[in-house]
Coordinates of C-alpha atoms and ligand atoms in Angstrom, one line a residue:
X1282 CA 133.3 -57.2 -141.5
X1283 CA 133.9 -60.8 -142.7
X1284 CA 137.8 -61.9 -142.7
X1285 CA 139.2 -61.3 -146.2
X1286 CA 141.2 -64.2 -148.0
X1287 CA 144.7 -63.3 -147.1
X1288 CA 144.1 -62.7 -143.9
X1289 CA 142.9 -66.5 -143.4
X1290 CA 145.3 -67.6 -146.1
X1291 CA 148.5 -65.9 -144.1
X1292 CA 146.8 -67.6 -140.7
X1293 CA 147.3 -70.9 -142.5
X1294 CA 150.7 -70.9 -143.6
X1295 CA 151.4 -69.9 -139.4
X1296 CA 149.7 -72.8 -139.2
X1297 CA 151.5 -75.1 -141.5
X1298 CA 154.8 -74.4 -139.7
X1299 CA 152.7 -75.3 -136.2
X1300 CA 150.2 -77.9 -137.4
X1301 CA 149.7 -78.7 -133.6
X1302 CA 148.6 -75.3 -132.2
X1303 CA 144.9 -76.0 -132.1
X1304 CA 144.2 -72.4 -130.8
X1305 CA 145.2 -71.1 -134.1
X1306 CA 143.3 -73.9 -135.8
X1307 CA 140.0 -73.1 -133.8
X1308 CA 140.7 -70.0 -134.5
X1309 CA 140.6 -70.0 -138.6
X1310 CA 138.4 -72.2 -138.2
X1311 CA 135.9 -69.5 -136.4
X1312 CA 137.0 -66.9 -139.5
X1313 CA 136.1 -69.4 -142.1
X1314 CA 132.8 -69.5 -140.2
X1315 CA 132.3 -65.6 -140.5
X1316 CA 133.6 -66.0 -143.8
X1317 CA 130.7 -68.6 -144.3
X1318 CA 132.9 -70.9 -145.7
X1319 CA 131.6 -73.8 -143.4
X1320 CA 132.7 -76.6 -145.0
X1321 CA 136.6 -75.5 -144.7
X1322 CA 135.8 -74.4 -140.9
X1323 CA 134.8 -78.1 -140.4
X1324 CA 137.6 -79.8 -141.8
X1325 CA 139.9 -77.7 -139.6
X1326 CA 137.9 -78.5 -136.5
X1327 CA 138.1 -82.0 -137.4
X1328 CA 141.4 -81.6 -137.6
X1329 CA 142.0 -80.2 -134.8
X1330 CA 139.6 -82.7 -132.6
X1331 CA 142.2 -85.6 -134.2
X1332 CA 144.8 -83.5 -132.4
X1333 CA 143.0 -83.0 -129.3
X1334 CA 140.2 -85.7 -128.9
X1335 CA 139.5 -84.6 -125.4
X1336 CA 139.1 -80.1 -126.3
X1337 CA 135.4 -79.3 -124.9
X1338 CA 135.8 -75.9 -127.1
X1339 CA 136.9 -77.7 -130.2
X1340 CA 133.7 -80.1 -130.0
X1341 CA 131.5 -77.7 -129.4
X1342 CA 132.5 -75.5 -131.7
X1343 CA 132.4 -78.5 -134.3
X1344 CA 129.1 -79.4 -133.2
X1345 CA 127.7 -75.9 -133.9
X1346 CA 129.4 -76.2 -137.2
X1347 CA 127.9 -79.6 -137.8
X1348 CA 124.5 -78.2 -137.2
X1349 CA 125.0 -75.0 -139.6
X1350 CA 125.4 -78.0 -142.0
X1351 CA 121.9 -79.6 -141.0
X1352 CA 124.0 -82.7 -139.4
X1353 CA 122.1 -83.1 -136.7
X1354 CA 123.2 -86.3 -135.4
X1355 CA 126.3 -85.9 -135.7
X1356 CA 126.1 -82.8 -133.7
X1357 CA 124.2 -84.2 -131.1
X1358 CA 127.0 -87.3 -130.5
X1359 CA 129.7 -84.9 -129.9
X1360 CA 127.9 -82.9 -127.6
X1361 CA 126.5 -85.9 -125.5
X1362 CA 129.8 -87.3 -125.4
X1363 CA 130.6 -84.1 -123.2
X1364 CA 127.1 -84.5 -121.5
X1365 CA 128.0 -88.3 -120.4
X1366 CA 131.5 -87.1 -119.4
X1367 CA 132.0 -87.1 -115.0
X1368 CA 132.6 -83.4 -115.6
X1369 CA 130.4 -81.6 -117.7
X1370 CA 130.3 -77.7 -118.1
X1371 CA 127.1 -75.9 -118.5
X1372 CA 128.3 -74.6 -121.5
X1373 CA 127.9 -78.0 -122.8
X1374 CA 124.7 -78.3 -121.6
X1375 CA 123.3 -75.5 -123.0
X1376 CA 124.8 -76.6 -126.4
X1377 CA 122.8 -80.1 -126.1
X1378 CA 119.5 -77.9 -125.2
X1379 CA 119.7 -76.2 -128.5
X1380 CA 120.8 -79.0 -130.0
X1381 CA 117.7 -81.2 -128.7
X1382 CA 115.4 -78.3 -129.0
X1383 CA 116.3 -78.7 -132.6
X1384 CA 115.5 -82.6 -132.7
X1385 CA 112.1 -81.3 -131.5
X1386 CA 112.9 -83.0 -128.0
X1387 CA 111.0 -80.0 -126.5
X1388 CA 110.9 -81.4 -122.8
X1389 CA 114.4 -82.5 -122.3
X1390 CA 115.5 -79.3 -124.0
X1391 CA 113.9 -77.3 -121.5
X1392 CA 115.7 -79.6 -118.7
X1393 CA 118.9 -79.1 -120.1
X1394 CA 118.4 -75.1 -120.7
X1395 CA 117.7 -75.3 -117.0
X1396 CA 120.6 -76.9 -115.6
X1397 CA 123.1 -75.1 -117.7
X1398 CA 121.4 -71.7 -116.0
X1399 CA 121.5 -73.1 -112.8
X1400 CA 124.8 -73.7 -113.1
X1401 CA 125.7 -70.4 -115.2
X1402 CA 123.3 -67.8 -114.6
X1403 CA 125.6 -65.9 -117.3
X1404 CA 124.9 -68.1 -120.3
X1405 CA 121.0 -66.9 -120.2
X1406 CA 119.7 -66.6 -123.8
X1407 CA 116.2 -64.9 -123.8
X1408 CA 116.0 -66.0 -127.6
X1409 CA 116.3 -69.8 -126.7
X1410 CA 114.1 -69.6 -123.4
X1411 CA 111.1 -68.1 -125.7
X1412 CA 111.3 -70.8 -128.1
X1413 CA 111.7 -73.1 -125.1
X1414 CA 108.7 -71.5 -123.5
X1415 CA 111.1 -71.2 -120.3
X1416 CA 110.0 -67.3 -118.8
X1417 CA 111.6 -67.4 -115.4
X1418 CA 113.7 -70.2 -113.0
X1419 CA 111.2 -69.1 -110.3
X1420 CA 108.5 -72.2 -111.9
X1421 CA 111.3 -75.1 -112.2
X1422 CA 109.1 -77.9 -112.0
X1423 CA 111.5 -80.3 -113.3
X1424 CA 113.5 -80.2 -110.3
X1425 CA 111.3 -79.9 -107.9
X1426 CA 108.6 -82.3 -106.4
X1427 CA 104.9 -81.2 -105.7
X1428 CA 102.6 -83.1 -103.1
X1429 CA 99.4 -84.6 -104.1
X1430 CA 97.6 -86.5 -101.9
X1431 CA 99.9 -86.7 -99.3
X1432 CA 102.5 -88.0 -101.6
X1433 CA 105.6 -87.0 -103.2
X1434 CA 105.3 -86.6 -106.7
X1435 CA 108.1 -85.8 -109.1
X1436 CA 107.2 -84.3 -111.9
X1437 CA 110.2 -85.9 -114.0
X1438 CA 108.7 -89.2 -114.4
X1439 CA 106.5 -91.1 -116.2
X1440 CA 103.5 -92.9 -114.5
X1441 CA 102.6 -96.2 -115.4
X1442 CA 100.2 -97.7 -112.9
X1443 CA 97.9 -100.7 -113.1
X1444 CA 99.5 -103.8 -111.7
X1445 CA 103.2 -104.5 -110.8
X1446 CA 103.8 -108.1 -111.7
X1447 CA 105.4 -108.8 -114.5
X1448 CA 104.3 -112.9 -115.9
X1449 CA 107.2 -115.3 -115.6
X1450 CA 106.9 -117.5 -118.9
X1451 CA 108.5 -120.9 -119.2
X1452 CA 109.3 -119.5 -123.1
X1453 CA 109.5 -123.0 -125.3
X1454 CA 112.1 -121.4 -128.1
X1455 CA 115.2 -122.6 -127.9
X1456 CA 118.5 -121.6 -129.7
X1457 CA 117.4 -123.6 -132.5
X1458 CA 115.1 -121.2 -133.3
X1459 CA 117.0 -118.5 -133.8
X1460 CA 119.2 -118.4 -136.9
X1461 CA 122.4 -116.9 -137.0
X1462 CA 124.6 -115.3 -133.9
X1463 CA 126.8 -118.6 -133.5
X1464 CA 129.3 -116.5 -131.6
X1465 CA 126.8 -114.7 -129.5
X1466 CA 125.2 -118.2 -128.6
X1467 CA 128.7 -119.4 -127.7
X1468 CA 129.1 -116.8 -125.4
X1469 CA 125.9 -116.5 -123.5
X1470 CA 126.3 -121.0 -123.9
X1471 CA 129.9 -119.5 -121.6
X1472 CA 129.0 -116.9 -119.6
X1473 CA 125.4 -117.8 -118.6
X1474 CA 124.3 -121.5 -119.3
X1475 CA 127.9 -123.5 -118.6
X1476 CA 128.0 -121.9 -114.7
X1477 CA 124.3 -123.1 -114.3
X1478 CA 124.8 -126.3 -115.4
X1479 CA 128.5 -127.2 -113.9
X1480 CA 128.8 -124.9 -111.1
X1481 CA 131.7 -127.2 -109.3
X1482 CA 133.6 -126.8 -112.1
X1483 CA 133.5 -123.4 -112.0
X1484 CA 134.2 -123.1 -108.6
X1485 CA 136.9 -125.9 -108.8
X1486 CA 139.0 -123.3 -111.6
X1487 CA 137.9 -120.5 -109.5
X1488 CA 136.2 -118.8 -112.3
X1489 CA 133.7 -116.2 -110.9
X1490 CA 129.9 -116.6 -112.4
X1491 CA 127.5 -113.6 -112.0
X1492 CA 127.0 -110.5 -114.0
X1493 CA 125.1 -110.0 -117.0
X1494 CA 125.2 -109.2 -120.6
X1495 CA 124.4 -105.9 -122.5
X1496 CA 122.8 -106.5 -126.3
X1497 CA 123.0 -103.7 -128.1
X1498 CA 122.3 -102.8 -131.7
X1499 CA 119.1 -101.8 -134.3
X1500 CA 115.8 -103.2 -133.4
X1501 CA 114.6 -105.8 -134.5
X1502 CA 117.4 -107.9 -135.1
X1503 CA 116.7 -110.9 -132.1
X1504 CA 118.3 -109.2 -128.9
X1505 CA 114.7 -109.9 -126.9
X1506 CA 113.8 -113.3 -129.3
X1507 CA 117.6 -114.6 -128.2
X1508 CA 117.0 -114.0 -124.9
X1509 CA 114.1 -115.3 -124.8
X1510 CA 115.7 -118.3 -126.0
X1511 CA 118.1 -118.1 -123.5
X1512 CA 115.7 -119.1 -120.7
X1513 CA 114.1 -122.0 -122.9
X1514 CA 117.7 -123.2 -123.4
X1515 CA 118.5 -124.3 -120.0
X1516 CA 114.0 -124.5 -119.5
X1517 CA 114.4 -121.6 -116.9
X1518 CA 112.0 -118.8 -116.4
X1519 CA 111.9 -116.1 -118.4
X1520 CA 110.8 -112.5 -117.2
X1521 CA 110.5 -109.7 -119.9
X1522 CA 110.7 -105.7 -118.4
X1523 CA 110.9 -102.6 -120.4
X1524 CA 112.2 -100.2 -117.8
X1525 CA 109.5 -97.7 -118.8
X1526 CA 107.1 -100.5 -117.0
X1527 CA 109.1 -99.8 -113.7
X1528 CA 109.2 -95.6 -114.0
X1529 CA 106.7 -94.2 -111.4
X1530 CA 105.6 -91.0 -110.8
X1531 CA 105.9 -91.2 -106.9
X1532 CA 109.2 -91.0 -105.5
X1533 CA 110.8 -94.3 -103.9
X1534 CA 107.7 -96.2 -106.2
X1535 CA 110.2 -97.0 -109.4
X1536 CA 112.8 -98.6 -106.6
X1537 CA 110.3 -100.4 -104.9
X1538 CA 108.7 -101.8 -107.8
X1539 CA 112.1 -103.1 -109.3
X1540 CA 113.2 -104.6 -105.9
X1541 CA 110.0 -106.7 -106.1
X1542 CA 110.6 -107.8 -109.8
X1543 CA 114.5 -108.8 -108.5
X1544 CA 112.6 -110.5 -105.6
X1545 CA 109.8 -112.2 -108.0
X1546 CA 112.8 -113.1 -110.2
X1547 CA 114.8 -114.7 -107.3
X1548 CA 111.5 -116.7 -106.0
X1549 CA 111.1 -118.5 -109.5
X1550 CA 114.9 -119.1 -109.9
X1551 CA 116.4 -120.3 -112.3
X1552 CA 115.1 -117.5 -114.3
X1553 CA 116.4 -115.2 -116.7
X1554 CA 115.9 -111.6 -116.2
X1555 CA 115.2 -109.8 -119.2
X1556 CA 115.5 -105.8 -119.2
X1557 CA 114.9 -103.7 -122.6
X1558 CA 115.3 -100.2 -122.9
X1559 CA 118.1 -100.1 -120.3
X1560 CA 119.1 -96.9 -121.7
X1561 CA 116.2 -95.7 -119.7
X1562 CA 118.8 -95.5 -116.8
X1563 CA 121.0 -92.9 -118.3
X1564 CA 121.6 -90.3 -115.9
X1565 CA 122.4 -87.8 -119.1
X1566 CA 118.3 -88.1 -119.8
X1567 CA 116.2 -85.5 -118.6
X1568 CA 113.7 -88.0 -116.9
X1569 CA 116.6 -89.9 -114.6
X1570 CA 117.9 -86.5 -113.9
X1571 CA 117.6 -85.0 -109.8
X1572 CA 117.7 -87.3 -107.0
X1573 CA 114.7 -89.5 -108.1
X1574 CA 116.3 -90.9 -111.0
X1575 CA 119.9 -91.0 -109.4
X1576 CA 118.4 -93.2 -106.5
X1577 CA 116.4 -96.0 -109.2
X1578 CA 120.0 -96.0 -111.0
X1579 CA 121.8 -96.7 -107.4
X1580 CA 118.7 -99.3 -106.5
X1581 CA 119.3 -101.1 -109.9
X1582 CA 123.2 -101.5 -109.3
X1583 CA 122.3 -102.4 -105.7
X1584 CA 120.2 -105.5 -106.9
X1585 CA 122.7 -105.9 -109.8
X1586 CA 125.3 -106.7 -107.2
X1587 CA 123.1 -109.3 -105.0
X1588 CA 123.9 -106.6 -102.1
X1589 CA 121.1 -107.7 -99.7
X1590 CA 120.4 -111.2 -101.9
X1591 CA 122.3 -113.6 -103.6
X1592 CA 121.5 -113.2 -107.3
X1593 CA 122.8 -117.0 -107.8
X1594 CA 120.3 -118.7 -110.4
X1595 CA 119.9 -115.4 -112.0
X1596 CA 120.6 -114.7 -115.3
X1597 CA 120.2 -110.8 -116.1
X1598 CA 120.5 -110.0 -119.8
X1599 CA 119.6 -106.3 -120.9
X1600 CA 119.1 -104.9 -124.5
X1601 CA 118.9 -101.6 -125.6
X1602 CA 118.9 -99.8 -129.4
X1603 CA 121.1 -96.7 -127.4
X1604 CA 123.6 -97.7 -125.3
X1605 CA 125.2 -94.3 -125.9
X1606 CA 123.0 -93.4 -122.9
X1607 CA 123.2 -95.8 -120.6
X1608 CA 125.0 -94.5 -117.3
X1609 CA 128.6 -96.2 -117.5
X1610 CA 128.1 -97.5 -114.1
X1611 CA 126.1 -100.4 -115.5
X1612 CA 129.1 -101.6 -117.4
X1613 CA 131.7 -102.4 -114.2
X1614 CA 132.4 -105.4 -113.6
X1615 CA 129.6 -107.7 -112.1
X1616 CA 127.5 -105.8 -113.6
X1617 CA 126.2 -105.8 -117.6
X1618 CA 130.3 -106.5 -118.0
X1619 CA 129.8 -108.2 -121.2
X1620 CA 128.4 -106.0 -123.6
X1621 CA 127.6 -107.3 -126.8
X1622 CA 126.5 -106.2 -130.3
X1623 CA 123.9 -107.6 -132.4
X1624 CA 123.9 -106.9 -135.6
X1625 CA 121.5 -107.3 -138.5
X1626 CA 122.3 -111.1 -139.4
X1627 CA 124.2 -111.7 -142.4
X1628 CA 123.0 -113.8 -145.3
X1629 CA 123.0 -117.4 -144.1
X1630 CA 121.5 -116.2 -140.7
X1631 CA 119.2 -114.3 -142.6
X1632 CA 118.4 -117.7 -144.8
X1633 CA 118.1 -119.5 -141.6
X1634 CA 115.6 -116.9 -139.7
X1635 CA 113.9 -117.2 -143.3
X1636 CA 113.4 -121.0 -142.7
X1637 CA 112.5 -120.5 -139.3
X1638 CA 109.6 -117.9 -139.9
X1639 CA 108.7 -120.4 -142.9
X1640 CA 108.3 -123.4 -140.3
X1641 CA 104.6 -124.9 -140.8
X1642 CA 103.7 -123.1 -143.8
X1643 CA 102.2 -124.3 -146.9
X1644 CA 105.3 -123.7 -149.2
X1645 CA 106.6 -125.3 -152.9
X1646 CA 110.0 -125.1 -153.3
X1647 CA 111.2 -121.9 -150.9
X1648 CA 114.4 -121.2 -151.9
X1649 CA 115.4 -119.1 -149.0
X1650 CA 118.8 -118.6 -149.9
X1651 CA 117.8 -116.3 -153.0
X1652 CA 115.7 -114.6 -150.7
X1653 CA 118.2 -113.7 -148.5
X1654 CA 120.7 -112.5 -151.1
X1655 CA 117.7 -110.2 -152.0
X1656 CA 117.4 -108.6 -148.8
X1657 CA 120.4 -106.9 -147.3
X1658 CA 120.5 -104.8 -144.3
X1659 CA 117.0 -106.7 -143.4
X1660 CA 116.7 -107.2 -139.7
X1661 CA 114.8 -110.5 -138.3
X1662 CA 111.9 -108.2 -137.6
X1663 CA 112.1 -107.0 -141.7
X1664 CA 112.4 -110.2 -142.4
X1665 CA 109.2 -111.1 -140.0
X1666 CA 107.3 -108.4 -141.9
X1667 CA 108.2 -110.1 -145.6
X1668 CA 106.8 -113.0 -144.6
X1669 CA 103.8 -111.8 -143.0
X1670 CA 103.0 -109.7 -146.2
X1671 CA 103.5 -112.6 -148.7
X1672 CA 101.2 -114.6 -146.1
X1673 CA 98.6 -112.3 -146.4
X1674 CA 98.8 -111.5 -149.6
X1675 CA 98.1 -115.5 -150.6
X1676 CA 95.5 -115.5 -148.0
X1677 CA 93.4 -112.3 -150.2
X1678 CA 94.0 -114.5 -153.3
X1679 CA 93.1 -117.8 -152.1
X1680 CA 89.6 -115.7 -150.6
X1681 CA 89.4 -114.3 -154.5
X1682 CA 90.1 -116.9 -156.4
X1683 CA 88.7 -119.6 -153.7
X1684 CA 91.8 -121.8 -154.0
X1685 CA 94.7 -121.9 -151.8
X1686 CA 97.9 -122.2 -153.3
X1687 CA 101.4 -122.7 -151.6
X1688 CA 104.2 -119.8 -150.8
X1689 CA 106.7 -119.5 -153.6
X1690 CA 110.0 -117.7 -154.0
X1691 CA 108.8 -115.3 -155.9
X1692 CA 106.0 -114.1 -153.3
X1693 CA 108.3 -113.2 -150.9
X1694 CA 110.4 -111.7 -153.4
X1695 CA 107.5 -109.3 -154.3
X1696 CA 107.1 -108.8 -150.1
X1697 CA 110.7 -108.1 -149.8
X1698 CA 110.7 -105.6 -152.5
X1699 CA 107.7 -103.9 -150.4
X1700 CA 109.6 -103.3 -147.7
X1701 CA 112.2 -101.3 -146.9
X1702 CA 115.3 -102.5 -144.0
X1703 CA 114.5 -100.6 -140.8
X1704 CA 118.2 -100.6 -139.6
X1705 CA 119.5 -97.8 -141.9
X1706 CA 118.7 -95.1 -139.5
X1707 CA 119.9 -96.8 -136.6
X1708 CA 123.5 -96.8 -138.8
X1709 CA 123.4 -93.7 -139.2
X1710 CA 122.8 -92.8 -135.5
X1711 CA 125.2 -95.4 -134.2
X1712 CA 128.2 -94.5 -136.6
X1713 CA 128.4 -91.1 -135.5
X1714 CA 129.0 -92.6 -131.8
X1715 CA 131.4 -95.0 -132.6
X1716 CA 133.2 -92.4 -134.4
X1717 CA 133.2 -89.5 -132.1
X1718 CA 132.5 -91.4 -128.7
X1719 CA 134.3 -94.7 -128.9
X1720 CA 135.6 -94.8 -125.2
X1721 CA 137.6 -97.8 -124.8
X1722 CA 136.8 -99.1 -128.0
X1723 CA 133.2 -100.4 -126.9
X1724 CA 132.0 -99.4 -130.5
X1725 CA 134.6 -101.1 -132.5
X1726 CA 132.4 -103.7 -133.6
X1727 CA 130.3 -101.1 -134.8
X1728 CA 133.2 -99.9 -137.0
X1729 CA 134.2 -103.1 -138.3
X1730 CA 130.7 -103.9 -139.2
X1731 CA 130.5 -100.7 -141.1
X1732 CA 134.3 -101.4 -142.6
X1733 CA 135.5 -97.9 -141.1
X1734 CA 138.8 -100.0 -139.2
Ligands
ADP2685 P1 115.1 -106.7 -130.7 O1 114.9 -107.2 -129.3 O2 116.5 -106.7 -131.2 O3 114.4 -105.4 -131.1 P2 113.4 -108.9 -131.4 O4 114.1 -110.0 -130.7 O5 112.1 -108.4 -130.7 O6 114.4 -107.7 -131.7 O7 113.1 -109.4 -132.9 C1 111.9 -109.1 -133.5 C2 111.3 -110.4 -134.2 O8 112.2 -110.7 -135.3 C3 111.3 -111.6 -133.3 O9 110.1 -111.8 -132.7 C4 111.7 -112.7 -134.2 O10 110.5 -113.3 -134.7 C5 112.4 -112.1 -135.4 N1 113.8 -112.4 -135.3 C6 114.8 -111.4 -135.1 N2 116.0 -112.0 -135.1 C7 115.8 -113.3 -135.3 C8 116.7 -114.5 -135.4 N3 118.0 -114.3 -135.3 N4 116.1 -115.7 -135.6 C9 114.8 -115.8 -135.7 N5 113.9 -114.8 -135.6 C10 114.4 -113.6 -135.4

């Protein structure tokens, strides 16, 4: 029988005399649920995860809550913000396999499932392992390795194959050709450029050079074009990885294939390092999960810290779109200890990417600066796309009407309204993190950027 009004409404004068008992807060919060008043039941659990930021129960029971109410995402932060945690329950875990299940992540569901049974044979749920297609423990693939052709295969990675080396380019961009990110050029100009150009007097204030920097933010917006123009900047290499290239299917392959790329890297200093998708390397993900992932995380950090060769010359910049996932041990010092966010440039960057992409066109009269008033939110990529579109779109008319005529305003006005900015979802992903998972503040520029501090 569902909790009648009075009975919640005498709980919540108790609760008014002891607004810090979260027990009896989780606890109307639970009859508000089997009173199906959701919306009350999360307030209260909000409430009550204000109180007590750290309360596994109250975050999971605010996640479930959060799901009732088809919030997904937000759902999902809270209960990979237990998941990422040094300690994390199987109760959790199970949580996050419904909860990715849900998100139609099928395979890492079934991971998760499987870790939280390993670890709690108690918190078996038939109904879930059906949907999951999971019958019995005795056919865990996921955790263990098969042998085919001699050699051990684990079954959580992805193969890649074909050949290892990765092109080192001698990129010609430099930072004048990307627009915007003053401060972010200032600080690589600090962190990265200044120590290779005046090493002694570096090593004269005794100011240590090495480790890298972490871009993070929606795609798009110049994290791989910047660092490109990094290496152009100070004419050094420039060597572009997406760690899916280095994930092997055969144990010890990943490792040996990223000690070579470090090694490749080291031959053709100075050379920037360039890895993307560094979230790749969470250990929270099903595919770096089991020793074979754990051991590519420990090579990575072993060739972050020069521990068999001097990473001197070496400039190592990573980007990812998720840092939520990357395993914190990539952010100690040495290491990616500058971690930086990118946003989506703001309207004189974007007028200045605008003239950038324009560079060499036939054009009348651009006037850039209207265009970027009309196109907020628009990543560099967006912006890419605008262009691209109004391009083509003069090229059909100049075929149709034979007679080429310049790029106007007003065609990339009617390209811009065509498209639509791609960094809206990413918001919504990322604000739900640096709300419910802000650890140390590493999201706060998120928060500003959103004016939620
Ligand atoms: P990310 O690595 O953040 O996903 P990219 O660096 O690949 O984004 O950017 C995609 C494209 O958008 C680049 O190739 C570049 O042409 C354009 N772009 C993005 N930001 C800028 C910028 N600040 N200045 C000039 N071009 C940019």
């Amino acid at each position: 029988m569902p909790p009648t009004d009075d009975t919640i409404r005498d709980l919540r004068e108790a609760l008014e005399a002891t607004p810090e008992n979260v027990k009896l807060r989780r606890h109307i919060a639970r009859l508000l649920v089997e009173a199906d008043r959701i919306a009350e039941a999360e307030k209260e659990l909000r409430d009550a995860l204000a109180r007590a930021p750290d309360d596994e129960a109250v975050k999971l029971e605010l996640a479930e809550v959060f799901s009732r109410r088809d919030k997904h995402s937000e759902a999902l932060v809270l209960v990979e913000s237990l998941i990422n945690a040094p300690e994390t329950s199987a109760r959790a875990r199970l949580a996050h396999a419904r909860l990715l299940l849900a998100a139609g992540e099928v395979e890492r569901a079934v991971g998760a499932y499987r870790t939280a049974i390993d670890e709690d044979p108690d918190l078996e749920d038939p109904a879930l392992a059906l949907r999951l297609g999971v019958y019995s423990d005795d056919d865990d693939e996921a955790a263990t390795a098969e042998v085919v052709d001699g050699k051990v295969r684990g079954a959580t990675c992805a193969p890649t194959g074909g050949d290892d080396a990765i092109p080192v380019e001698r990129p010609e961009v430099t930072f004048d050709d990307v627009g915007g990110m003053d401060a972010l050029k200032e600080e690589i100009g600090l962190k990265i450029i200044a120590p290779l150009n005046h090493p002694e007097l570096y090593e004269a204030y005794g100011k240590k050079t090495g480790g890298g920097i972490l871009l993070f933010g929606p795609p798009g917006c110049g994290k791989t074009h910047l660092a490109r123009a990094t290496a152009g900047e100070v004419k050094a290499g420039f060597m572009s990885v997406g760690i899916h290239e280095v994930l092997d299917m055969w144990i010890g392959e990943s490792e040996r294939k990223l000690h070579e790329l470090f090694a490749q890297a080291r031959a053709n200093r100075p050379c920037v390092l360039f890895f993307d998708e560094v979230d790749a390397l969470g250990a929270s993900r099903s595919d770096m999960r089991g020793s074979a992932g754990r051991q590519l995380i420990n090579q990575f950090l072993a060739e972050l810290d020069g521990i068999d060769s001097s990473n001197d010359g070496l400039l190592i910049l990573g980007a990812t779109n998720a840092p939520w996932h990357l395993d914190a041990a990539f952010r100690r010092p040495g290491r990616f200890d500058r971690v930086i966010f990118v946003p989506p440039p703001d309207e004189p960057a974007r007028a200045g990417i605008l003239e950038i992409l324009l560079k060499g066109k036939p054009q009348e009269k651009v006037d850039v600066k209207t265009v970027a008033r009309k196109t907020p939110e628009f990543s560099g990529a967006d912006l890419e796309a605008v262009v691209d579109a109004a391009v083509e779109d003069k090229l059909r008319r100049a075929i149709r009407e034979r007679k080429a005529s310049p790029l106007k305003t007003a065609d990339l006005l009617a390209a811009a309204k065509k498209q639509k900015p791609t960094t809206k979802e990413w918001f919504a992903t990322a604000r739900n993190y640096a709300l419910y998972s802000n650890q140390g503040g590493i999201y706060d520029d998120i928060l500003e950027y959103l004016k939620l501090k």
